[in-house]
CSV table of C-alpha atoms and ligand atoms in Angstrom, one decimal:
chain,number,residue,atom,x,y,z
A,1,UNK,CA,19.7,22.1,93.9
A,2,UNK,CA,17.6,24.8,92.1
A,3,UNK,CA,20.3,27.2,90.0
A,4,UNK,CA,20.2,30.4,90.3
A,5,UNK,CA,18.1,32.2,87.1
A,6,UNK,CA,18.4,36.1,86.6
A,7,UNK,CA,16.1,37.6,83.6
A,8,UNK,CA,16.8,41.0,82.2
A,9,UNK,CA,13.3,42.1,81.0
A,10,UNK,CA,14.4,45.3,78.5
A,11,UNK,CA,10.3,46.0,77.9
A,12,UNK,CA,10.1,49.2,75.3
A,13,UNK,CA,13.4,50.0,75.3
A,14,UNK,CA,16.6,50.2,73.4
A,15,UNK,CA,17.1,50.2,69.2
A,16,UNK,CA,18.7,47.5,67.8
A,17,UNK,CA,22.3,49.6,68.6
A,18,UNK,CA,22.1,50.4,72.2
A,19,UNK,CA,20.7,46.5,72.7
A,20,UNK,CA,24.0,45.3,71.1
A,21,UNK,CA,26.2,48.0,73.0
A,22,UNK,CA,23.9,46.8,76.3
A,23,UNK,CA,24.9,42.8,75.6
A,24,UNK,CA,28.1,43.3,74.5
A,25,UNK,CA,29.1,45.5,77.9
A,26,UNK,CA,27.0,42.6,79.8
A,27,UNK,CA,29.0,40.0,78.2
A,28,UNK,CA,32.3,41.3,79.1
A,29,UNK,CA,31.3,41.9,82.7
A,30,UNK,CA,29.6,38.5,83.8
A,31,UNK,CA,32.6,35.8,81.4
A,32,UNK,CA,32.9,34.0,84.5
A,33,UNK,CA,30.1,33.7,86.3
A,34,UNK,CA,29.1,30.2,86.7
A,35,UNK,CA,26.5,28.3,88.6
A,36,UNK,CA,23.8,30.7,87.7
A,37,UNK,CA,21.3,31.5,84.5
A,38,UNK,CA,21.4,34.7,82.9
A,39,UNK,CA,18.6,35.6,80.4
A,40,UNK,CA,18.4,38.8,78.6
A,41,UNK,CA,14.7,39.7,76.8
A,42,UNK,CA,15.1,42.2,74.0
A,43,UNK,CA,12.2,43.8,71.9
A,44,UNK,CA,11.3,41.8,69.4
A,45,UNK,CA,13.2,44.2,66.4
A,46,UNK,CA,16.8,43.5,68.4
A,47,UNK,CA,16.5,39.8,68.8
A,48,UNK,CA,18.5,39.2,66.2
A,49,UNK,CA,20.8,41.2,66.4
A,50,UNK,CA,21.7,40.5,70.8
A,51,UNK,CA,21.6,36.8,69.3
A,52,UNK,CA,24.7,36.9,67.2
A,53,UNK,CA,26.7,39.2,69.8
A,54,UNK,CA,25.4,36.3,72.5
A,55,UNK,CA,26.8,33.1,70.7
A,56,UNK,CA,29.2,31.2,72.4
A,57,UNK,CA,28.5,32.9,76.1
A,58,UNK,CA,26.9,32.3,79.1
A,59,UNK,CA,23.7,34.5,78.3
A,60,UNK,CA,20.4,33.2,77.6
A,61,UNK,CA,18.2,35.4,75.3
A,62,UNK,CA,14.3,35.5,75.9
A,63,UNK,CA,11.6,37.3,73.9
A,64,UNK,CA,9.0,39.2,75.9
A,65,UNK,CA,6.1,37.6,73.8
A,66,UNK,CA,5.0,34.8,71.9
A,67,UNK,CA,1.7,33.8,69.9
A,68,UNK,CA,0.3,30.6,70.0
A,69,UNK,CA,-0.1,29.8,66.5
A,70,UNK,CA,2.7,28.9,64.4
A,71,UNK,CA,1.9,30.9,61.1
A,72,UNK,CA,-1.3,32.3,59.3
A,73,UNK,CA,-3.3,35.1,59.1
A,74,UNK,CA,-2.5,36.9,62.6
A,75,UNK,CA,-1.6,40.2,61.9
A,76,UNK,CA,1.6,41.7,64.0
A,77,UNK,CA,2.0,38.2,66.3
A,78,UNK,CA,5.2,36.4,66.6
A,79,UNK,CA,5.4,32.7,66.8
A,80,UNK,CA,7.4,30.3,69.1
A,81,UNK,CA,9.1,28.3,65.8
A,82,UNK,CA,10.6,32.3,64.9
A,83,UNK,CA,11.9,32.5,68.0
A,84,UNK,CA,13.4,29.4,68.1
A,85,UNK,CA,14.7,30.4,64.8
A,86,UNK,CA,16.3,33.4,65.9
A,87,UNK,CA,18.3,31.9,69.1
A,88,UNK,CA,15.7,32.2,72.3
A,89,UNK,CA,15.6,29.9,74.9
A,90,UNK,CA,13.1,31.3,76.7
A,91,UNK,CA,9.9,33.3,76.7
A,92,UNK,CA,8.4,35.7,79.3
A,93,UNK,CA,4.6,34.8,79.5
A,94,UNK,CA,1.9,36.7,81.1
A,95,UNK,CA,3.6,39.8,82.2
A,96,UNK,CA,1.4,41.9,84.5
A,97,UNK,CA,1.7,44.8,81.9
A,98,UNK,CA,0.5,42.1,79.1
A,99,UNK,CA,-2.6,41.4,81.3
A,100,UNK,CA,-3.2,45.4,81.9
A,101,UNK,CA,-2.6,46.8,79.0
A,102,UNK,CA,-3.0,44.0,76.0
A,103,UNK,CA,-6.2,41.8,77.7
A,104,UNK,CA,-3.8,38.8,78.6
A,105,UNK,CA,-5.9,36.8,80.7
A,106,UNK,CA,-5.0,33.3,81.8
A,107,UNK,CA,-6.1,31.4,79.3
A,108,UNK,CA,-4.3,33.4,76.9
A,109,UNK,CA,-1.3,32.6,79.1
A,110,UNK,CA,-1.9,28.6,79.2
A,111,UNK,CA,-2.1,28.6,75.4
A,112,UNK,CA,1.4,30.4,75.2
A,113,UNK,CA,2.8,28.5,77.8
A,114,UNK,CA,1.6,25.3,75.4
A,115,UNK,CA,3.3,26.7,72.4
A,116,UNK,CA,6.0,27.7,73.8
A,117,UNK,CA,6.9,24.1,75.4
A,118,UNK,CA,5.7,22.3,72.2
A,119,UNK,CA,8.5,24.2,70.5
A,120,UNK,CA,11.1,24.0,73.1
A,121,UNK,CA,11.1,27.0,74.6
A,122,UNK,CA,10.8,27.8,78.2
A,123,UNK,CA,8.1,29.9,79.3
A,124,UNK,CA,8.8,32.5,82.3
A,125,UNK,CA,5.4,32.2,83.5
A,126,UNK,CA,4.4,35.7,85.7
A,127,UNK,CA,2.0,35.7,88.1
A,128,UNK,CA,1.5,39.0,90.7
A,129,UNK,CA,-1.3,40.6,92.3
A,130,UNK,CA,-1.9,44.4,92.2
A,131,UNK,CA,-1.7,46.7,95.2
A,132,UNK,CA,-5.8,46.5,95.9
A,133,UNK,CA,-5.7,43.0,95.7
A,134,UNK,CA,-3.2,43.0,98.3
A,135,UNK,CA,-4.9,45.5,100.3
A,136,UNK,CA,-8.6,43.7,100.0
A,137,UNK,CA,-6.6,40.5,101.6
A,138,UNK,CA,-6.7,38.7,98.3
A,139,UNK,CA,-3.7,38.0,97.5
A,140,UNK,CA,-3.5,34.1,98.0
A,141,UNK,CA,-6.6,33.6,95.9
A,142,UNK,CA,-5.1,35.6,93.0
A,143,UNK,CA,-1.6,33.7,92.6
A,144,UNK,CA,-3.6,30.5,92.7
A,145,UNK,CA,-5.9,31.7,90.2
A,146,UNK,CA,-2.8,32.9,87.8
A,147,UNK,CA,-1.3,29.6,88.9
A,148,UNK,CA,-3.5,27.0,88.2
A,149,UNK,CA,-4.8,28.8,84.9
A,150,UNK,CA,-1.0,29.7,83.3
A,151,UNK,CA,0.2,26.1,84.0
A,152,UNK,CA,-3.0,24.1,83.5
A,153,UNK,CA,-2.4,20.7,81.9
A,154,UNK,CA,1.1,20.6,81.8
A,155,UNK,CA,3.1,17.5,82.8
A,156,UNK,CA,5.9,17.2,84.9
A,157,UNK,CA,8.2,17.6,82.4
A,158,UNK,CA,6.6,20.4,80.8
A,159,UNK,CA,6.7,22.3,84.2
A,160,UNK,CA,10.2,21.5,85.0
A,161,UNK,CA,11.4,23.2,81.6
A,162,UNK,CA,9.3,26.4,83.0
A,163,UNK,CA,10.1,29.3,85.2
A,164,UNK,CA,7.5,30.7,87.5
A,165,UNK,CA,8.0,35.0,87.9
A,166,UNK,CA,6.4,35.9,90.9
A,167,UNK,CA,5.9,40.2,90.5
A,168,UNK,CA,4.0,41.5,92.5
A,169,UNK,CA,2.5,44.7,90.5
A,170,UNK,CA,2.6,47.2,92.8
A,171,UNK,CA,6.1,46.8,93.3
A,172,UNK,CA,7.2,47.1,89.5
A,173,UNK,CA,8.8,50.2,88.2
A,174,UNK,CA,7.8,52.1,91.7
A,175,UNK,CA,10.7,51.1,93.4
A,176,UNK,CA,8.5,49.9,96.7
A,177,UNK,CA,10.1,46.2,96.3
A,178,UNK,CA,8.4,43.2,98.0
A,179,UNK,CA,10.3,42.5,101.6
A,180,UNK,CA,12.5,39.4,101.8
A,181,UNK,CA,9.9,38.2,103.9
A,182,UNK,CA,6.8,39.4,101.4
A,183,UNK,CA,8.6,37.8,98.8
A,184,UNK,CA,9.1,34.4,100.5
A,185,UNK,CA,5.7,34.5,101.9
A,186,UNK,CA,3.9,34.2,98.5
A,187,UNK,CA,6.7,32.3,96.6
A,188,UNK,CA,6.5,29.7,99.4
A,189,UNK,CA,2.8,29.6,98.6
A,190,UNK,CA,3.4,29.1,94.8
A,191,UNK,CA,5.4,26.0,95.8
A,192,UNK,CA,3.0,24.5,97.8
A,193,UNK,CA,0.3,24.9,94.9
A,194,UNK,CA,2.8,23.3,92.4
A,195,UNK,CA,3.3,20.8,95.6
A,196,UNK,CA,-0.2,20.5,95.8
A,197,UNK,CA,-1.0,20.4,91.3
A,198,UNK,CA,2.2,18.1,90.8
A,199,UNK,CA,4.6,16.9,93.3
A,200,UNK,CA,6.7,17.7,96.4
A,201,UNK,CA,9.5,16.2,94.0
A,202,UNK,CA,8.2,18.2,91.1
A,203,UNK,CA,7.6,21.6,93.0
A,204,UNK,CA,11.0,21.4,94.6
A,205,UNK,CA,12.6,21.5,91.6
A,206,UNK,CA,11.1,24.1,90.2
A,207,UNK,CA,12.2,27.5,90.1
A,208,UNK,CA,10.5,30.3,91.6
A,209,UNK,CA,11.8,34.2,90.6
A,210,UNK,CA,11.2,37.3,92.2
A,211,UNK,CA,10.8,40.5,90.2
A,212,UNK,CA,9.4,44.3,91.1
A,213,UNK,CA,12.1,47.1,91.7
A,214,UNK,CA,14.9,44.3,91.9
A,215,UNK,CA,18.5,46.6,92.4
A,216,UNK,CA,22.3,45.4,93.3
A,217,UNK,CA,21.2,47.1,96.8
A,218,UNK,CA,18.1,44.4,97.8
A,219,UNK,CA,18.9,41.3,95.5
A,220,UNK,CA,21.2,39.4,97.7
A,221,UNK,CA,18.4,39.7,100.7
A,222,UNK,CA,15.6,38.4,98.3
A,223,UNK,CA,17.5,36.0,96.7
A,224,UNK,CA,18.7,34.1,100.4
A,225,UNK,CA,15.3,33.5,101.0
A,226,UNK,CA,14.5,30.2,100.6
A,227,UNK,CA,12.1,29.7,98.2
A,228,UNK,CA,13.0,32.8,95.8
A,229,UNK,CA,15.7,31.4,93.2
A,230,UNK,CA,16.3,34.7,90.8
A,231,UNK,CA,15.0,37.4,90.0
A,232,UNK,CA,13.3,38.8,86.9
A,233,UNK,CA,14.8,42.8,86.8
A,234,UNK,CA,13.4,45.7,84.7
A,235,UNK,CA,14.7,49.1,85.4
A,236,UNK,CA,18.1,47.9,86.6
A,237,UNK,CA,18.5,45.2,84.0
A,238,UNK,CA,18.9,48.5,81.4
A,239,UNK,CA,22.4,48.9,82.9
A,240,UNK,CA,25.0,46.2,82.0
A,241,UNK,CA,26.9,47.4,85.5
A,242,UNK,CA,24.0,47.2,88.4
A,243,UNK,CA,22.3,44.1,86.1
A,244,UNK,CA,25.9,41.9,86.5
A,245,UNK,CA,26.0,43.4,90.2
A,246,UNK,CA,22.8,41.7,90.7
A,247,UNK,CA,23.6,38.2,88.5
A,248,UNK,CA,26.6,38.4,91.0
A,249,UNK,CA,24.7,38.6,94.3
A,250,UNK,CA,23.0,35.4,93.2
A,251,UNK,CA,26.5,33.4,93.1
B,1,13P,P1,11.3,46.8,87.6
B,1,13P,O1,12.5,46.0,88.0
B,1,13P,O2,11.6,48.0,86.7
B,1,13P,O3,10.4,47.1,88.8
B,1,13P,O4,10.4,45.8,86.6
B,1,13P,C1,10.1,44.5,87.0
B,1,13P,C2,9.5,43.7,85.9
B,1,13P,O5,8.4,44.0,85.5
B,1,13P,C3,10.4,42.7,85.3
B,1,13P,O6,9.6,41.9,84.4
């Protein structure tokens, strides 16, 4: 019922060159898969450019960012209107490296996730506690506190045009992926908040991705678990070969 949604997340990487040679090699490799969503999420100066080599296929593209004013006097920010304007679907929101590195905090996130939806763009929503979080035993109350502050007053519709990315941060980049079973644990619990917030209609149609050290070798196992429907890939994603192995494993 839930289709299949896999996000190639490029972070600081690639010129505007290699991100067309990337999406054009991409293109050619995944023509006929059907049945599932395939998102690729350049930096911002390539958007453009993957845009026109992505008309007329099956790819999605994403930006990695978005502002939640729609012009003025904000210095270096990018709006959800320009990236409408420039061919993305979606948005990744709250990235675990946004909220180290750039002072993302929820609210930050809720305000995105607004703009982004009042525009018509579908926010990818991340939520993910680190390793001492996990080691402390406080993992559960984490998620729910990304949870219910990133999707805070939206209505049903607005949370059926979003994507939850559940990444747990100790497992991104360091190739120590989440088990199936880790991975199911939590996004099972992310369903029943949604459940709880919205729905059991609502929360069961809403889809739930897994991303940290996603490969060809481990994405079929995450993605048969029941609750995890896609994955949001980094590392991998930067190869058009192992990122349409993974799309694949998802058919
Ligand atoms: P890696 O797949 O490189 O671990 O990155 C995951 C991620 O952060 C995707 O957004």
């Amino acid at each position: 019922m839930r289709t299949p949604i896999i996000a190639g997340n490029w972070k600081l990487n690639n010129t505007i060159s290699e991100a067309v040679a990337l999406t054009t090699e991409l293109k050619g490799l995944v023509t006929d898969c059907t049945g599932v969503e395939i998102i690729v999420a350049p930096t911002f100066t390539a958007l453009h450019a993957v845009s026109g080599v992505l008309k007329g296929s099956n790819i999605h593209l994403a930006a990695q960012d978005v502002y939640w004013e729609d012009s003025g006097a904000f210095t270096g920010e990018v709006s959800a209107p320009m990236l409408k304007d420039v061919g993305c679907d979606y948005v990744i929101i709250g990235h675990s490296e946004r909220r180290q590195y750039f002072g993302e905090t929820n609210e930050s996130v809720n305000q995105k996730v607004k703009a982004a939806l009042s525009h018509d763009l579908k926010p990818i929503i991340c939520v993910g506690e680190q390793l001492e979080d996990r080691e402390a035993g406080r993992t559960e109350t984490v998620i729910e506190d990304h949870i219910t502050g990133g999707i805070a007053d939206l209505s049903d519709a607005q949370l059926l045009s979003s994507v939850v990315a559940y990444e747990p941060v100790w497992a991104i980049g360091t190739g120590k992926t989440a088990t199936p079973a880790q991975a199911q644990e939590v996004h099972s619990l992310i369903r029943k908040l949604l459940t709880d917030a919205y729905s059991d209609e609502v929360a069961s149609q809403t889809r739930i991705q897994y991303g940290g050290s996603v490969k060809p070798e481990n994405a079929a196992e995450l993605m048969a678990q029941p609750d995890v429907d896609g994955a949001l890939v980094g590392g991998a994603s930067l190869q058009a070969e192992s990122f349409a192995e993974i799309v694949k494993s998802a058919l």
